[in-house]
Backbone as a chain_set.jsonl record, in Angstrom:
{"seq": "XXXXXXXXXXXXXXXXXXXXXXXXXXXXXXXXXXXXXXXXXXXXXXXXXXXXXXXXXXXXXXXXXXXXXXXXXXXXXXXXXXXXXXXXXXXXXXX", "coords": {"N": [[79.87, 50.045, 98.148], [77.901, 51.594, 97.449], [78.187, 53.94, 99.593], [80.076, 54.974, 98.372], [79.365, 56.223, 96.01], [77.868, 58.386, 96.911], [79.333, 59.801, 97.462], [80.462, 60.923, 95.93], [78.396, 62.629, 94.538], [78.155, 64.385, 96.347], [79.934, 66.324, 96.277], [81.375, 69.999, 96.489], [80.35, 72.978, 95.733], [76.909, 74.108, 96.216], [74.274, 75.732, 94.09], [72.528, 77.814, 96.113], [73.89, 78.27, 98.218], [76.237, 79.766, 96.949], [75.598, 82.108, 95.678], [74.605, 82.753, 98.661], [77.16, 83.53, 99.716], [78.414, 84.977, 97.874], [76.817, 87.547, 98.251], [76.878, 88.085, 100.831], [79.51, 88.907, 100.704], [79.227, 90.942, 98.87], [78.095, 92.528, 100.628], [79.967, 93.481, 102.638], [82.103, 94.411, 100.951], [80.705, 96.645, 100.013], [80.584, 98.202, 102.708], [83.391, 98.761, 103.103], [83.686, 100.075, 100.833], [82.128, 102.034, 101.587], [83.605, 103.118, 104.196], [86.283, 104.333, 102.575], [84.97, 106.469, 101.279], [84.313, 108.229, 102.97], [87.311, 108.455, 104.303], [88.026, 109.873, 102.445], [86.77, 111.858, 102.221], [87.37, 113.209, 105.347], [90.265, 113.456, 104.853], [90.159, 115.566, 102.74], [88.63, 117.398, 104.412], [90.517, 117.714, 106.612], [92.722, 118.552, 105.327], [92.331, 121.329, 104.193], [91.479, 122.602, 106.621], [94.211, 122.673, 107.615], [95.101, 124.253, 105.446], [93.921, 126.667, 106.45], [94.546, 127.508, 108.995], [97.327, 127.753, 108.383], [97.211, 130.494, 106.812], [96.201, 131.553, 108.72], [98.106, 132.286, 110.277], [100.033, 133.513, 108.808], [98.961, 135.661, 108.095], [98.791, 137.036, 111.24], [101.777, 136.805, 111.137], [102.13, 139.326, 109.808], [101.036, 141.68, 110.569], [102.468, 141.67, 112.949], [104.461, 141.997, 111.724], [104.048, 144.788, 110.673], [103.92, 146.548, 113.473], [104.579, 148.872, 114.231], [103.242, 150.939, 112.698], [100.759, 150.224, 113.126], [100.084, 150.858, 115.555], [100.696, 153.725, 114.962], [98.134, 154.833, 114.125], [95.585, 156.505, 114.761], [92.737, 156.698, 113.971], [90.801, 153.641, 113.073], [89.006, 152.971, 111.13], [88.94, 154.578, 108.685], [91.36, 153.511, 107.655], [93.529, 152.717, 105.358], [95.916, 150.559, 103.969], [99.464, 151.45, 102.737], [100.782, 149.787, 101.488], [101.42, 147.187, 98.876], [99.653, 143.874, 98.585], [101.473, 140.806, 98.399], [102.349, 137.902, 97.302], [104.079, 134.787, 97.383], [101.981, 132.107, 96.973], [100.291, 133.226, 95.407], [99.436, 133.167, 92.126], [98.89, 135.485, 90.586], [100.23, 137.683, 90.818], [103.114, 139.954, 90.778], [106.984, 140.246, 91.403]], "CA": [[79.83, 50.667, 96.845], [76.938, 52.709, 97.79], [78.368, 55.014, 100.0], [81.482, 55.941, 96.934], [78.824, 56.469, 94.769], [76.931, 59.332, 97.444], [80.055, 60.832, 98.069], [80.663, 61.855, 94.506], [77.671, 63.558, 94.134], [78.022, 65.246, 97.468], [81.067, 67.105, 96.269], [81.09, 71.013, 95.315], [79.329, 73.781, 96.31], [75.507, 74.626, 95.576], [74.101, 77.492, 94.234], [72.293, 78.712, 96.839], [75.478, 78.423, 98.722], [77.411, 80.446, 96.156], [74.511, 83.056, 96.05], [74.354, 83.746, 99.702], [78.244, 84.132, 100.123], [78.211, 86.368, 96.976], [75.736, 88.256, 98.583], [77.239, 88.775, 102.338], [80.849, 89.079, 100.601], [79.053, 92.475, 98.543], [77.542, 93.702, 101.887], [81.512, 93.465, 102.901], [82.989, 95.59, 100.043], [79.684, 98.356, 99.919], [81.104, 98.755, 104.221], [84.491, 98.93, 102.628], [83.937, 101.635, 99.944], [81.969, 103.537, 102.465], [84.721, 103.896, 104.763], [86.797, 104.926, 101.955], [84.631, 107.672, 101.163], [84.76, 109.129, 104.547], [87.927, 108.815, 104.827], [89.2, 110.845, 101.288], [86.207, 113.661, 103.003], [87.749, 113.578, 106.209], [91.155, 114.28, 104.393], [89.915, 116.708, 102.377], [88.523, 118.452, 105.798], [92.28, 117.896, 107.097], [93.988, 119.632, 104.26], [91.308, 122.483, 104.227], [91.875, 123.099, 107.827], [95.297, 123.151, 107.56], [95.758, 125.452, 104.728], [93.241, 128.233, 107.121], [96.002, 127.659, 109.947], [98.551, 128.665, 107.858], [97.003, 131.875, 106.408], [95.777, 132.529, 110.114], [99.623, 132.535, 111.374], [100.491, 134.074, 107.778], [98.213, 137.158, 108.707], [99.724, 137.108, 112.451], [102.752, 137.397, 111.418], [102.23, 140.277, 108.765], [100.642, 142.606, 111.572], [103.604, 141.617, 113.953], [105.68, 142.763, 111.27], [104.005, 146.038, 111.063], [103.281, 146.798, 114.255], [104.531, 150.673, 114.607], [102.195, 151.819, 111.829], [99.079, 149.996, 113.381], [100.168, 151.575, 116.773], [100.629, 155.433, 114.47], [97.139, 154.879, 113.58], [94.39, 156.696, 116.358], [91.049, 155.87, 113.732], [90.975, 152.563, 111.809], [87.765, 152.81, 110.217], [89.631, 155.315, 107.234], [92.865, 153.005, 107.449], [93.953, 152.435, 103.808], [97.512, 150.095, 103.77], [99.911, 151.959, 101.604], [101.818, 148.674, 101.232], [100.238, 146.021, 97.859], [99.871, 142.791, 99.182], [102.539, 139.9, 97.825], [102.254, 136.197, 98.072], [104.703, 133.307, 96.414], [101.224, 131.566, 96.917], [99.334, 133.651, 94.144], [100.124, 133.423, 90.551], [98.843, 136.676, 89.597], [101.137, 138.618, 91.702], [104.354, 140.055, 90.438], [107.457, 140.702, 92.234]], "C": [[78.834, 51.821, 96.797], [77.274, 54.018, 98.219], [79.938, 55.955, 98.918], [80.745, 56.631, 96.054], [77.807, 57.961, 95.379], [77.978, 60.417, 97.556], [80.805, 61.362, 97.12], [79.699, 62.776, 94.371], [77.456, 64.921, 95.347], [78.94, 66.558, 97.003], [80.904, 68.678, 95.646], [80.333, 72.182, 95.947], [77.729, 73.85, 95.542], [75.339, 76.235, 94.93], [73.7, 78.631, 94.86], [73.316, 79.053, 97.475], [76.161, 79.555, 98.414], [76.942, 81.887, 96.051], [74.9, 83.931, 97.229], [76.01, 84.26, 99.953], [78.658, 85.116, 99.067], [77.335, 88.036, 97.966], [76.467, 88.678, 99.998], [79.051, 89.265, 101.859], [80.241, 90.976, 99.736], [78.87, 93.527, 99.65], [79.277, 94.142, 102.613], [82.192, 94.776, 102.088], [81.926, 96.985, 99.79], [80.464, 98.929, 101.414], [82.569, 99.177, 103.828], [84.691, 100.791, 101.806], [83.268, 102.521, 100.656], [82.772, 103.592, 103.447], [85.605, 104.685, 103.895], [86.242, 106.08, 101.899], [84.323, 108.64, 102.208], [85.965, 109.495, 104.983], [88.48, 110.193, 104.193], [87.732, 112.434, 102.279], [86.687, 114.116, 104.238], [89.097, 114.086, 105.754], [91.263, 115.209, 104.284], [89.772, 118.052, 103.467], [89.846, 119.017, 106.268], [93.005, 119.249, 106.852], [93.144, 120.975, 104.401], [92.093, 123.113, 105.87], [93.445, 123.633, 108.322], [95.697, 124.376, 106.741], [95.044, 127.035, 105.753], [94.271, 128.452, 108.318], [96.999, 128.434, 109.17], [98.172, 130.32, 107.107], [96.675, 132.487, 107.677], [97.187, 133.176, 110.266], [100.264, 133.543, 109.972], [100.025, 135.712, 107.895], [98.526, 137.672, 110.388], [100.901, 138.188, 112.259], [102.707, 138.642, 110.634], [101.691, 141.452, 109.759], [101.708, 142.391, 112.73], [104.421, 142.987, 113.257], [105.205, 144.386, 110.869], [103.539, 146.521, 111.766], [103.362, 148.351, 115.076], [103.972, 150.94, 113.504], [100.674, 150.878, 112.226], [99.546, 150.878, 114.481], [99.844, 153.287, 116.734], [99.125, 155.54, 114.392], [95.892, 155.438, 114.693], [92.907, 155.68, 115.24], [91.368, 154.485, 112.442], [90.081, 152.154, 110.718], [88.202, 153.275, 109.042], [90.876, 154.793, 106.949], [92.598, 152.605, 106.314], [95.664, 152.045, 103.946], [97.967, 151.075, 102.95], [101.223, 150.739, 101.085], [100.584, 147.189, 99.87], [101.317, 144.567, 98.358], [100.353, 141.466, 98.07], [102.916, 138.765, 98.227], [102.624, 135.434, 96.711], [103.378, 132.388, 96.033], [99.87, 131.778, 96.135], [99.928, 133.601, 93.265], [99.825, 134.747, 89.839], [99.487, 137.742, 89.947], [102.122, 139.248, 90.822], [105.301, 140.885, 91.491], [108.429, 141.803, 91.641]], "O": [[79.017, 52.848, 96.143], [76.924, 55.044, 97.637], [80.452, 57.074, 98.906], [81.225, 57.526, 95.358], [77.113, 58.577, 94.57], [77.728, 61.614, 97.701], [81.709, 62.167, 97.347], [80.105, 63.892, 94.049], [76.852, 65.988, 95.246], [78.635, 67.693, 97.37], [80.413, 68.801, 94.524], [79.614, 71.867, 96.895], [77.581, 73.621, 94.341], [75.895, 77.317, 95.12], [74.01, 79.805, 94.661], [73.73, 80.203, 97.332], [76.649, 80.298, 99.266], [77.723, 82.809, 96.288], [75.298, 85.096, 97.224], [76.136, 85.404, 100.389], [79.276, 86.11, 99.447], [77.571, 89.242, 98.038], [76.558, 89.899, 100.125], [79.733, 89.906, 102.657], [80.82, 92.017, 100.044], [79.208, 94.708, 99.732], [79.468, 95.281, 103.04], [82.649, 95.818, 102.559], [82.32, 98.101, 99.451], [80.952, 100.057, 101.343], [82.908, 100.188, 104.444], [85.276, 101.858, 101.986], [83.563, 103.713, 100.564], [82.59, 104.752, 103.818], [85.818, 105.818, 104.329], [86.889, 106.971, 102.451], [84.115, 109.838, 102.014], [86.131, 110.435, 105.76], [89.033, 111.15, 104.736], [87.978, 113.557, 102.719], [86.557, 115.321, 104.455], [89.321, 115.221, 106.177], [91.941, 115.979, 104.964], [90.357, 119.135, 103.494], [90.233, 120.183, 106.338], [93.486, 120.224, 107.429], [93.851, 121.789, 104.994], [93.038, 123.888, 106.014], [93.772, 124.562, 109.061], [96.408, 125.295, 107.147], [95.557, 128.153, 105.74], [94.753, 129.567, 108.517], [97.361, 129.591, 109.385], [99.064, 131.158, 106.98], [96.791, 133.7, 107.851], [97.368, 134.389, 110.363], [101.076, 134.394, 110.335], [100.746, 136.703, 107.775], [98.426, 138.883, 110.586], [101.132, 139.335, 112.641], [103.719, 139.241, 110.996], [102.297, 142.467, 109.415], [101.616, 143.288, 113.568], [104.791, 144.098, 113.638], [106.126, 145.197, 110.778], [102.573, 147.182, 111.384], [102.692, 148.837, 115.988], [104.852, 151.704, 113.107], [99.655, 150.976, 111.542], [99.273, 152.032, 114.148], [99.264, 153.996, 117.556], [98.806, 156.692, 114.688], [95.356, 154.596, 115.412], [92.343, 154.616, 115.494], [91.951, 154.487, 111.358], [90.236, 151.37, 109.782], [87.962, 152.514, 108.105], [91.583, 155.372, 106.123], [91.49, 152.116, 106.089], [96.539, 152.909, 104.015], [97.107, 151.704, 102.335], [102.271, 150.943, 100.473], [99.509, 146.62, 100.059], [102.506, 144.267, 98.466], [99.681, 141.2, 97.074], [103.619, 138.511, 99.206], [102.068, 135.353, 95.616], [103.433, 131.853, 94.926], [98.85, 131.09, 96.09], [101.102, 133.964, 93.34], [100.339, 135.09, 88.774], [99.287, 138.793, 89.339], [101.794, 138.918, 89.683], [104.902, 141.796, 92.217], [109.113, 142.493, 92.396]]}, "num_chains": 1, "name": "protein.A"}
């Protein structure tokens, strides 16, 4: 009868118990949200990097495409385009 009566009160968690796994389960989700926030800045880096690729190859090709009036040209220091520059990718443009 003794030992029914120890093994009721045994039952359950403590509080220190409940405490320390509170406590190592926060150190868990702070390692959590700082990966997150590395990752949305490494994104960000991503997308950044990508959009300078595409204006690199965007400026490429725009000197491909006029490449007998850079060739007419002997000094480039007084070069002045006579062409206004036009991009789907500005809103203040008009076509």
């Amino acid at each position: 009868m003794i030992l029914k009566n120890e093994s009721k009160n045994n039952q359950g968690f403590t509080l220190v118990e409940l405490l320390v796994s509170i406590v190592i389960l926060s150190i868990g989700m702070l390692g959590i949200i700082n990966l997150q926030t590395h990752a949305l800045k490494d994104n960000l880096d991503a997308y950044l990097r990508t959009q300078a690729i595409f204006l690199a190859y965007d400026m490429a090709d725009r000197i491909r495409a006029n490449g007998e009036e850079w060739e007419s040209i002997d000094d480039l220091s007084s070069f002045v385009p006579d062409y206004h520059f036009c991009s789907t990718l500005d809103p203040t443009t008009t076509s």
